[in-house]
């Protein structure tokens, strides 16, 4: 007699959509579970829409529902939106709920309160509230009201999981890293005219792009040639960074929101991806670099060193050190012709073994099956 497939109600908000769309975990779980995928999007200026989900059409047991909020996140009417989300979860009659909406607004508290804690896995990206949060004192209260009652939590990095366990010891925490983020195949060849150090993603203060610009200028002033720094991403005030550029001939900048289909070519044409961040928990962009075979240069932050194996899939420099980043870039530029292919091969083999969907799907299955043993 064939066993009945169990069902997951899987909730993904807009800000995590590119990971669930391109990480391969949904596709990896559908052979084993029926899934109601509940997608939460803004009604205006949504970065994603039904057309982005075309490849999921016809997958066995998978249904997708789009729920749109129509007011600002701080508007009390968000209570009504979260009530609609709760009703949709209830209507799914799922065996498990995977809830990926991080509690940043007090209006989500009633939804968290009403979900069945025995059957729900909440995700947490941070083990504690950071000072960089928009309203940290509000976030701290919301964290305690929501995660303080959670019984099952999924986290993406060991360092943040350690913090979370200290703050919320009642929860059972499962650590599974973010999967590689696949935006499709690229036929673009890697550049041969220069060694390209790429920054890609939103350009905001904690990502510290200014450090990369200063390191490149320092390197150029010391007489090193044969490298370029490519900076691609959206920025609300690029002038802050533009004024740091003294030698524009070593920089290639494209300051805008990039389309998903541009990403494979952009990464495949570069050699290294640089993460000069001064604060982070985990990085989705890191898994994009891993997917496209780029060794990475990262600040010495726990969120990076959890996943970057020095000399294997990347290199680490002291957080905030312009000189150390410049020296690392100099070394890699000098070694490029003789060692890059071996560096890239080591990185790809390591990343596939540790972060590919095939390597992670069974860990997700174990996480859901553990709910049945509570």
mmCIF file of C-alpha atoms in Angstrom:
data_model
loop_
_atom_site.group_PDB
_atom_site.id
_atom_site.type_symbol
_atom_site.label_atom_id
_atom_site.label_comp_id
_atom_site.label_asym_id
_atom_site.label_seq_id
_atom_site.Cartn_x
_atom_site.Cartn_y
_atom_site.Cartn_z
ATOM 1 C CA UNK A 1 0.000 0.000 0.000
ATOM 2 C CA UNK A 2 1.437 3.390 -1.010
ATOM 3 C CA UNK A 3 1.974 5.802 1.876
ATOM 4 C CA UNK A 4 0.197 9.139 1.593
ATOM 5 C CA UNK A 5 2.553 12.008 0.886
ATOM 6 C CA UNK A 6 2.780 14.609 3.609
ATOM 7 C CA UNK A 7 2.256 18.282 2.840
ATOM 8 C CA UNK A 8 4.278 21.402 3.606
ATOM 9 C CA UNK A 9 2.842 24.920 3.662
ATOM 10 C CA UNK A 10 5.920 26.911 2.648
ATOM 11 C CA UNK A 11 5.811 30.697 3.155
ATOM 12 C CA UNK A 12 8.306 32.945 1.332
ATOM 13 C CA UNK A 13 8.374 36.765 1.564
ATOM 14 C CA UNK A 14 9.591 39.072 -1.178
ATOM 15 C CA UNK A 15 13.032 39.694 0.337
ATOM 16 C CA UNK A 16 13.893 35.970 0.395
ATOM 17 C CA UNK A 17 12.294 35.127 -2.935
ATOM 18 C CA UNK A 18 15.444 34.941 -5.047
ATOM 19 C CA UNK A 19 16.862 32.311 -2.675
ATOM 20 C CA UNK A 20 13.782 30.068 -2.788
ATOM 21 C CA UNK A 21 13.399 30.625 -6.532
ATOM 22 C CA UNK A 22 17.009 29.874 -7.386
ATOM 23 C CA UNK A 23 18.314 27.699 -4.557
ATOM 24 C CA UNK A 24 16.904 24.408 -5.823
ATOM 25 C CA UNK A 25 15.449 23.337 -2.464
ATOM 26 C CA UNK A 26 11.791 23.566 -3.559
ATOM 27 C CA UNK A 27 12.511 21.389 -6.595
ATOM 28 C CA UNK A 28 14.476 19.001 -4.399
ATOM 29 C CA UNK A 29 11.603 18.530 -1.942
ATOM 30 C CA UNK A 30 8.707 18.107 -4.389
ATOM 31 C CA UNK A 31 9.542 14.444 -5.135
ATOM 32 C CA UNK A 32 8.903 13.710 -1.451
ATOM 33 C CA UNK A 33 6.183 16.152 -0.333
ATOM 34 C CA UNK A 34 3.110 17.928 -1.594
ATOM 35 C CA UNK A 35 3.646 21.637 -1.154
ATOM 36 C CA UNK A 36 1.473 24.742 -0.908
ATOM 37 C CA UNK A 37 3.895 27.555 -1.637
ATOM 38 C CA UNK A 38 2.544 30.846 -0.279
ATOM 39 C CA UNK A 39 4.365 33.798 -1.829
ATOM 40 C CA UNK A 40 4.151 37.217 -0.121
ATOM 41 C CA UNK A 41 4.685 40.220 -2.404
ATOM 42 C CA UNK A 42 4.040 43.973 -2.375
ATOM 43 C CA UNK A 43 1.265 45.074 -4.716
ATOM 44 C CA UNK A 44 3.452 47.885 -6.099
ATOM 45 C CA UNK A 45 6.979 47.582 -7.464
ATOM 46 C CA UNK A 46 7.262 43.876 -6.738
ATOM 47 C CA UNK A 47 10.599 42.442 -7.860
ATOM 48 C CA UNK A 48 8.933 39.112 -8.663
ATOM 49 C CA UNK A 49 5.685 37.964 -10.206
ATOM 50 C CA UNK A 50 3.937 34.875 -11.597
ATOM 51 C CA UNK A 51 6.152 34.837 -14.710
ATOM 52 C CA UNK A 52 9.185 34.070 -12.500
ATOM 53 C CA UNK A 53 7.533 30.822 -11.407
ATOM 54 C CA UNK A 54 6.848 29.374 -14.854
ATOM 55 C CA UNK A 55 9.391 26.591 -14.514
ATOM 56 C CA UNK A 56 7.531 25.262 -11.452
ATOM 57 C CA UNK A 57 4.328 24.803 -13.432
ATOM 58 C CA UNK A 58 3.259 21.154 -13.510
ATOM 59 C CA UNK A 59 5.521 19.949 -10.697
ATOM 60 C CA UNK A 60 3.901 17.113 -8.839
ATOM 61 C CA UNK A 61 1.894 18.189 -5.796
ATOM 62 C CA UNK A 62 3.014 21.833 -5.937
ATOM 63 C CA UNK A 63 0.538 24.703 -5.810
ATOM 64 C CA UNK A 64 1.568 28.361 -5.667
ATOM 65 C CA UNK A 65 -0.510 31.182 -4.185
ATOM 66 C CA UNK A 66 0.414 34.857 -4.435
ATOM 67 C CA UNK A 67 -0.692 37.143 -1.602
ATOM 68 C CA UNK A 68 -0.119 40.885 -2.033
ATOM 69 C CA UNK A 69 0.064 43.532 0.659
ATOM 70 C CA UNK A 70 -1.196 46.962 -0.343
ATOM 71 C CA UNK A 71 -0.038 49.220 2.514
ATOM 72 C CA UNK A 72 3.274 50.223 4.046
ATOM 73 C CA UNK A 73 4.917 47.736 6.386
ATOM 74 C CA UNK A 74 4.332 50.048 9.379
ATOM 75 C CA UNK A 75 0.638 50.530 8.620
ATOM 76 C CA UNK A 76 -1.674 48.832 11.194
ATOM 77 C CA UNK A 77 -3.666 47.408 8.296
ATOM 78 C CA UNK A 78 -0.839 44.892 7.901
ATOM 79 C CA UNK A 79 -2.664 43.041 10.683
ATOM 80 C CA UNK A 80 -5.355 42.218 8.107
ATOM 81 C CA UNK A 81 -2.760 41.034 5.607
ATOM 82 C CA UNK A 82 -1.132 38.710 8.140
ATOM 83 C CA UNK A 83 -4.584 37.412 9.076
ATOM 84 C CA UNK A 84 -5.071 36.513 5.395
ATOM 85 C CA UNK A 85 -1.716 34.704 5.459
ATOM 86 C CA UNK A 86 -2.809 32.762 8.519
ATOM 87 C CA UNK A 87 -6.101 31.748 6.873
ATOM 88 C CA UNK A 88 -4.235 30.522 3.801
ATOM 89 C CA UNK A 89 -1.898 28.440 5.959
ATOM 90 C CA UNK A 90 -4.862 26.940 7.795
ATOM 91 C CA UNK A 91 -6.666 26.204 4.518
ATOM 92 C CA UNK A 92 -3.648 24.246 3.249
ATOM 93 C CA UNK A 93 -4.234 21.623 5.978
ATOM 94 C CA UNK A 94 -0.536 20.871 5.829
ATOM 95 C CA UNK A 95 1.382 18.484 8.035
ATOM 96 C CA UNK A 96 4.199 21.007 8.384
ATOM 97 C CA UNK A 97 4.568 24.780 8.059
ATOM 98 C CA UNK A 98 7.871 26.325 6.957
ATOM 99 C CA UNK A 99 7.598 30.013 7.798
ATOM 100 C CA UNK A 100 10.290 32.233 6.343
ATOM 101 C CA UNK A 101 8.868 35.671 7.231
ATOM 102 C CA UNK A 102 11.252 37.081 9.829
ATOM 103 C CA UNK A 103 9.422 39.020 12.596
ATOM 104 C CA UNK A 104 10.420 42.647 12.126
ATOM 105 C CA UNK A 105 6.992 44.273 12.598
ATOM 106 C CA UNK A 106 4.756 44.092 15.692
ATOM 107 C CA UNK A 107 1.811 43.478 13.365
ATOM 108 C CA UNK A 108 3.073 39.971 12.662
ATOM 109 C CA UNK A 109 2.954 38.933 16.329
ATOM 110 C CA UNK A 110 -0.659 37.623 16.243
ATOM 111 C CA UNK A 111 0.220 35.410 13.256
ATOM 112 C CA UNK A 112 3.224 33.928 15.061
ATOM 113 C CA UNK A 113 1.114 33.416 18.165
ATOM 114 C CA UNK A 114 -1.578 31.456 16.314
ATOM 115 C CA UNK A 115 0.636 29.092 14.337
ATOM 116 C CA UNK A 116 0.942 25.546 15.687
ATOM 117 C CA UNK A 117 4.390 25.584 17.291
ATOM 118 C CA UNK A 118 4.707 21.787 17.188
ATOM 119 C CA UNK A 119 4.248 21.669 13.408
ATOM 120 C CA UNK A 120 5.902 24.940 12.374
ATOM 121 C CA UNK A 121 9.546 25.597 11.546
ATOM 122 C CA UNK A 122 10.382 29.286 11.795
ATOM 123 C CA UNK A 123 13.467 30.655 10.082
ATOM 124 C CA UNK A 124 15.797 33.095 11.812
ATOM 125 C CA UNK A 125 18.558 34.900 9.957
ATOM 126 C CA UNK A 126 20.003 36.627 13.032
ATOM 127 C CA UNK A 127 20.634 35.242 16.474
ATOM 128 C CA UNK A 128 20.059 38.628 18.057
ATOM 129 C CA UNK A 129 18.909 42.107 17.095
ATOM 130 C CA UNK A 130 21.684 44.175 15.545
ATOM 131 C CA UNK A 131 22.178 47.913 15.955
ATOM 132 C CA UNK A 132 21.915 48.257 12.162
ATOM 133 C CA UNK A 133 18.230 47.240 12.283
ATOM 134 C CA UNK A 134 15.976 50.181 11.416
ATOM 135 C CA UNK A 135 14.275 50.303 14.838
ATOM 136 C CA UNK A 136 16.341 47.968 17.027
ATOM 137 C CA UNK A 137 14.338 48.573 20.205
ATOM 138 C CA UNK A 138 11.115 47.609 18.398
ATOM 139 C CA UNK A 139 12.775 44.620 16.728
ATOM 140 C CA UNK A 140 14.047 43.418 20.086
ATOM 141 C CA UNK A 141 10.531 43.364 21.528
ATOM 142 C CA UNK A 142 9.119 41.632 18.436
ATOM 143 C CA UNK A 143 11.908 39.020 18.491
ATOM 144 C CA UNK A 144 11.151 38.182 22.111
ATOM 145 C CA UNK A 145 7.388 37.987 21.599
ATOM 146 C CA UNK A 146 7.698 35.704 18.580
ATOM 147 C CA UNK A 147 10.865 33.620 18.841
ATOM 148 C CA UNK A 148 10.362 33.379 22.604
ATOM 149 C CA UNK A 149 7.585 30.840 21.975
ATOM 150 C CA UNK A 150 9.101 29.066 18.949
ATOM 151 C CA UNK A 151 9.866 25.382 19.348
ATOM 152 C CA UNK A 152 11.528 24.671 15.978
ATOM 153 C CA UNK A 153 13.850 27.096 14.231
ATOM 154 C CA UNK A 154 15.973 26.842 11.076
ATOM 155 C CA UNK A 155 19.132 28.942 10.945
ATOM 156 C CA UNK A 156 21.697 29.326 8.194
ATOM 157 C CA UNK A 157 25.000 29.762 10.031
ATOM 158 C CA UNK A 158 26.621 28.209 13.118
ATOM 159 C CA UNK A 159 27.621 31.572 14.595
ATOM 160 C CA UNK A 160 24.089 32.996 14.443
ATOM 161 C CA UNK A 161 22.659 29.695 15.698
ATOM 162 C CA UNK A 162 24.927 29.910 18.752
ATOM 163 C CA UNK A 163 23.630 33.415 19.499
ATOM 164 C CA UNK A 164 20.037 32.333 19.003
ATOM 165 C CA UNK A 165 20.379 29.357 21.361
ATOM 166 C CA UNK A 166 21.742 31.672 24.055
ATOM 167 C CA UNK A 167 18.803 34.050 23.656
ATOM 168 C CA UNK A 168 16.041 31.465 23.093
ATOM 169 C CA UNK A 169 17.090 28.220 24.796
ATOM 170 C CA UNK A 170 13.601 26.711 24.551
ATOM 171 C CA UNK A 171 13.860 26.295 20.758
ATOM 172 C CA UNK A 172 15.315 23.338 18.894
ATOM 173 C CA UNK A 173 17.607 24.896 16.291
ATOM 174 C CA UNK A 174 18.554 23.158 13.048
ATOM 175 C CA UNK A 175 21.506 24.537 11.091
ATOM 176 C CA UNK A 176 21.308 24.184 7.303
ATOM 177 C CA UNK A 177 23.231 26.690 5.162
ATOM 178 C CA UNK A 178 21.816 28.590 2.225
ATOM 179 C CA UNK A 179 22.044 26.614 -1.000
ATOM 180 C CA UNK A 180 23.895 27.718 -4.103
ATOM 181 C CA UNK A 181 21.828 30.295 -5.997
ATOM 182 C CA UNK A 182 21.488 29.369 -9.648
ATOM 183 C CA UNK A 183 20.391 32.037 -12.133
ATOM 184 C CA UNK A 184 21.001 29.891 -15.217
ATOM 185 C CA UNK A 185 23.825 28.946 -17.527
ATOM 186 C CA UNK A 186 26.168 31.544 -18.973
ATOM 187 C CA UNK A 187 28.078 31.241 -22.221
ATOM 188 C CA UNK A 188 30.137 34.348 -21.452
ATOM 189 C CA UNK A 189 33.863 33.654 -21.230
ATOM 190 C CA UNK A 190 35.996 34.882 -18.373
ATOM 191 C CA UNK A 191 37.813 38.115 -19.115
ATOM 192 C CA UNK A 192 41.408 37.883 -20.371
ATOM 193 C CA UNK A 193 42.319 41.573 -20.516
ATOM 194 C CA UNK A 194 42.531 41.978 -16.725
ATOM 195 C CA UNK A 195 41.918 40.206 -13.423
ATOM 196 C CA UNK A 196 38.446 41.373 -12.425
ATOM 197 C CA UNK A 197 37.479 41.818 -8.763
ATOM 198 C CA UNK A 198 33.681 42.051 -8.682
ATOM 199 C CA UNK A 199 31.321 43.585 -6.155
ATOM 200 C CA UNK A 200 27.693 42.762 -6.926
ATOM 201 C CA UNK A 201 24.534 43.511 -4.960
ATOM 202 C CA UNK A 202 22.822 46.322 -3.132
ATOM 203 C CA UNK A 203 25.298 49.066 -2.206
ATOM 204 C CA UNK A 204 24.515 50.013 1.395
ATOM 205 C CA UNK A 205 26.670 51.154 4.294
ATOM 206 C CA UNK A 206 27.262 47.803 6.002
ATOM 207 C CA UNK A 207 28.548 46.282 2.739
ATOM 208 C CA UNK A 208 31.389 48.796 2.838
ATOM 209 C CA UNK A 209 32.105 49.214 -0.884
ATOM 210 C CA UNK A 210 34.261 52.217 -0.014
ATOM 211 C CA UNK A 211 36.854 49.842 1.454
ATOM 212 C CA UNK A 212 37.191 48.031 -1.884
ATOM 213 C CA UNK A 213 37.557 51.318 -3.754
ATOM 214 C CA UNK A 214 40.261 52.510 -1.342
ATOM 215 C CA UNK A 215 42.125 49.191 -1.600
ATOM 216 C CA UNK A 216 42.080 49.347 -5.416
ATOM 217 C CA UNK A 217 43.371 52.923 -5.343
ATOM 218 C CA UNK A 218 46.124 51.927 -2.932
ATOM 219 C CA UNK A 219 47.091 49.023 -5.177
ATOM 220 C CA UNK A 220 47.167 51.197 -8.280
ATOM 221 C CA UNK A 221 49.225 53.883 -6.528
ATOM 222 C CA UNK A 222 51.817 51.231 -5.629
ATOM 223 C CA UNK A 223 52.351 50.549 -9.348
ATOM 224 C CA UNK A 224 50.313 47.356 -9.758
ATOM 225 C CA UNK A 225 48.496 47.000 -13.077
ATOM 226 C CA UNK A 226 46.519 44.260 -14.825
ATOM 227 C CA UNK A 227 43.428 44.379 -12.620
ATOM 228 C CA UNK A 228 39.971 45.959 -12.688
ATOM 229 C CA UNK A 229 37.335 46.514 -10.012
ATOM 230 C CA UNK A 230 33.767 46.021 -11.266
ATOM 231 C CA UNK A 231 30.998 47.427 -9.060
ATOM 232 C CA UNK A 232 27.460 46.483 -10.082
ATOM 233 C CA UNK A 233 24.363 47.146 -8.016
ATOM 234 C CA UNK A 234 21.670 49.515 -6.857
ATOM 235 C CA UNK A 235 22.599 52.472 -4.671
ATOM 236 C CA UNK A 236 20.485 55.348 -3.365
ATOM 237 C CA UNK A 237 23.463 57.728 -3.084
ATOM 238 C CA UNK A 238 26.361 56.652 -5.291
ATOM 239 C CA UNK A 239 28.084 60.062 -4.873
ATOM 240 C CA UNK A 240 29.358 58.936 -1.458
ATOM 241 C CA UNK A 241 31.418 56.261 -3.198
ATOM 242 C CA UNK A 242 32.100 58.089 -6.453
ATOM 243 C CA UNK A 243 34.145 60.719 -4.647
ATOM 244 C CA UNK A 244 36.566 58.010 -3.475
ATOM 245 C CA UNK A 245 37.469 57.106 -7.079
ATOM 246 C CA UNK A 246 40.669 58.899 -8.131
ATOM 247 C CA UNK A 247 41.616 56.708 -11.102
ATOM 248 C CA UNK A 248 38.409 55.854 -12.973
ATOM 249 C CA UNK A 249 40.353 53.779 -15.530
ATOM 250 C CA UNK A 250 40.611 50.881 -13.055
ATOM 251 C CA UNK A 251 36.895 50.871 -12.210
ATOM 252 C CA UNK A 252 33.886 49.594 -14.136
ATOM 253 C CA UNK A 253 30.640 50.712 -12.492
ATOM 254 C CA UNK A 254 27.031 49.986 -13.362
ATOM 255 C CA UNK A 255 24.871 51.446 -10.615
ATOM 256 C CA UNK A 256 21.329 50.130 -11.005
ATOM 257 C CA UNK A 257 19.121 47.164 -10.164
ATOM 258 C CA UNK A 258 20.249 44.286 -12.364
ATOM 259 C CA UNK A 259 17.884 41.766 -13.924
ATOM 260 C CA UNK A 260 18.265 38.138 -12.906
ATOM 261 C CA UNK A 261 19.167 37.101 -16.445
ATOM 262 C CA UNK A 262 22.202 39.429 -16.347
ATOM 263 C CA UNK A 263 23.736 37.724 -13.337
ATOM 264 C CA UNK A 264 25.276 34.603 -14.955
ATOM 265 C CA UNK A 265 27.203 36.594 -17.555
ATOM 266 C CA UNK A 266 28.354 39.165 -15.031
ATOM 267 C CA UNK A 267 29.824 36.569 -12.696
ATOM 268 C CA UNK A 268 31.158 34.272 -15.392
ATOM 269 C CA UNK A 269 33.200 37.086 -16.906
ATOM 270 C CA UNK A 270 34.832 38.006 -13.557
ATOM 271 C CA UNK A 271 37.556 36.232 -11.566
ATOM 272 C CA UNK A 272 36.987 37.011 -7.894
ATOM 273 C CA UNK A 273 34.035 38.382 -5.929
ATOM 274 C CA UNK A 274 34.772 40.727 -3.050
ATOM 275 C CA UNK A 275 32.729 41.050 0.152
ATOM 276 C CA UNK A 276 34.218 43.962 2.151
ATOM 277 C CA UNK A 277 31.283 43.956 4.589
ATOM 278 C CA UNK A 278 31.675 45.385 8.090
ATOM 279 C CA UNK A 279 28.632 43.536 9.493
ATOM 280 C CA UNK A 280 26.595 40.531 8.340
ATOM 281 C CA UNK A 281 24.829 37.362 9.460
ATOM 282 C CA UNK A 282 24.859 35.368 6.224
ATOM 283 C CA UNK A 283 25.051 36.362 2.594
ATOM 284 C CA UNK A 284 22.896 35.183 -0.298
ATOM 285 C CA UNK A 285 25.302 36.850 -2.737
ATOM 286 C CA UNK A 286 28.075 34.589 -1.413
ATOM 287 C CA UNK A 287 26.152 31.572 -2.687
ATOM 288 C CA UNK A 288 25.813 33.203 -6.110
ATOM 289 C CA UNK A 289 29.599 33.532 -6.276
ATOM 290 C CA UNK A 290 29.979 29.919 -5.152
ATOM 291 C CA UNK A 291 27.566 28.722 -7.842
ATOM 292 C CA UNK A 292 29.494 30.425 -10.655
ATOM 293 C CA UNK A 293 32.915 29.275 -9.540
ATOM 294 C CA UNK A 294 34.326 32.559 -8.245
ATOM 295 C CA UNK A 295 36.757 32.319 -5.346
ATOM 296 C CA UNK A 296 35.744 35.039 -2.874
ATOM 297 C CA UNK A 297 37.569 37.665 -0.817
ATOM 298 C CA UNK A 298 35.719 38.244 2.454
ATOM 299 C CA UNK A 299 36.045 40.286 5.635
ATOM 300 C CA UNK A 300 36.984 38.339 8.727
ATOM 301 C CA UNK A 301 33.439 38.104 10.063
ATOM 302 C CA UNK A 302 32.005 34.954 11.605
ATOM 303 C CA UNK A 303 29.193 34.803 9.057
ATOM 304 C CA UNK A 304 31.794 34.500 6.303
ATOM 305 C CA UNK A 305 34.332 32.299 8.056
ATOM 306 C CA UNK A 306 31.532 29.826 8.815
ATOM 307 C CA UNK A 307 31.419 29.082 5.078
ATOM 308 C CA UNK A 308 34.673 30.242 3.486
ATOM 309 C CA UNK A 309 37.492 27.743 3.763
ATOM 310 C CA UNK A 310 40.711 29.756 3.532
ATOM 311 C CA UNK A 311 42.595 28.980 0.321
ATOM 312 C CA UNK A 312 39.912 26.536 -0.856
ATOM 313 C CA UNK A 313 36.819 28.485 -1.885
ATOM 314 C CA UNK A 314 38.059 31.907 -0.857
ATOM 315 C CA UNK A 315 40.405 34.174 1.036
ATOM 316 C CA UNK A 316 39.922 36.171 4.242
ATOM 317 C CA UNK A 317 41.253 39.634 5.143
ATOM 318 C CA UNK A 318 40.963 41.535 8.409
ATOM 319 C CA UNK A 319 37.683 43.363 8.751
ATOM 320 C CA UNK A 320 38.103 47.018 7.772
ATOM 321 C CA UNK A 321 41.733 46.692 6.646
ATOM 322 C CA UNK A 322 42.342 48.541 3.378
ATOM 323 C CA UNK A 323 46.001 47.497 3.356
ATOM 324 C CA UNK A 324 45.340 43.799 3.865
ATOM 325 C CA UNK A 325 42.686 43.726 1.134
ATOM 326 C CA UNK A 326 45.046 45.563 -1.239
ATOM 327 C CA UNK A 327 47.842 43.094 -0.485
ATOM 328 C CA UNK A 328 45.540 40.153 -1.108
ATOM 329 C CA UNK A 329 44.394 41.634 -4.416
ATOM 330 C CA UNK A 330 48.044 42.174 -5.384
ATOM 331 C CA UNK A 331 48.930 38.568 -4.601
ATOM 332 C CA UNK A 332 45.993 37.194 -6.582
ATOM 333 C CA UNK A 333 46.694 39.477 -9.550
ATOM 334 C CA UNK A 334 50.312 38.299 -9.622
ATOM 335 C CA UNK A 335 49.396 34.633 -9.300
ATOM 336 C CA UNK A 336 46.541 34.735 -11.801
ATOM 337 C CA UNK A 337 48.174 33.238 -14.904
ATOM 338 C CA UNK A 338 49.597 30.203 -13.152
ATOM 339 C CA UNK A 339 47.125 29.337 -10.439
ATOM 340 C CA UNK A 340 43.641 30.654 -11.162
ATOM 341 C CA UNK A 341 42.244 27.554 -12.846
ATOM 342 C CA UNK A 342 43.350 25.388 -9.907
ATOM 343 C CA UNK A 343 41.863 27.906 -7.452
ATOM 344 C CA UNK A 344 38.581 27.888 -9.296
ATOM 345 C CA UNK A 345 38.443 24.095 -9.512
ATOM 346 C CA UNK A 346 39.058 23.721 -5.765
ATOM 347 C CA UNK A 347 36.339 26.252 -5.037
ATOM 348 C CA UNK A 348 33.763 24.601 -7.302
ATOM 349 C CA UNK A 349 34.399 21.116 -5.903
ATOM 350 C CA UNK A 350 34.153 22.316 -2.290
ATOM 351 C CA UNK A 351 31.027 24.394 -2.872
ATOM 352 C CA UNK A 352 29.214 21.617 -4.729
ATOM 353 C CA UNK A 353 29.988 19.147 -1.943
ATOM 354 C CA UNK A 354 28.789 21.482 0.830
ATOM 355 C CA UNK A 355 26.095 23.767 -0.610
ATOM 356 C CA UNK A 356 24.480 22.212 -3.681
ATOM 357 C CA UNK A 357 20.762 21.326 -3.411
ATOM 358 C CA UNK A 358 21.689 17.650 -3.669
ATOM 359 C CA UNK A 359 23.882 18.059 -0.582
ATOM 360 C CA UNK A 360 21.189 19.871 1.433
ATOM 361 C CA UNK A 361 17.771 18.420 0.545
ATOM 362 C CA UNK A 362 18.112 15.397 2.829
ATOM 363 C CA UNK A 363 18.933 17.732 5.711
ATOM 364 C CA UNK A 364 15.644 19.543 5.085
ATOM 365 C CA UNK A 365 13.822 16.200 5.024
ATOM 366 C CA UNK A 366 15.407 15.242 8.348
ATOM 367 C CA UNK A 367 14.304 18.588 9.806
ATOM 368 C CA UNK A 368 10.673 17.990 8.837
ATOM 369 C CA UNK A 369 10.694 14.346 9.932
ATOM 370 C CA UNK A 370 11.970 15.417 13.352
ATOM 371 C CA UNK A 371 8.662 17.233 13.911
ATOM 372 C CA UNK A 372 6.937 13.858 13.976
ATOM 373 C CA UNK A 373 9.145 12.723 16.860
ATOM 374 C CA UNK A 374 8.276 15.571 19.246
#
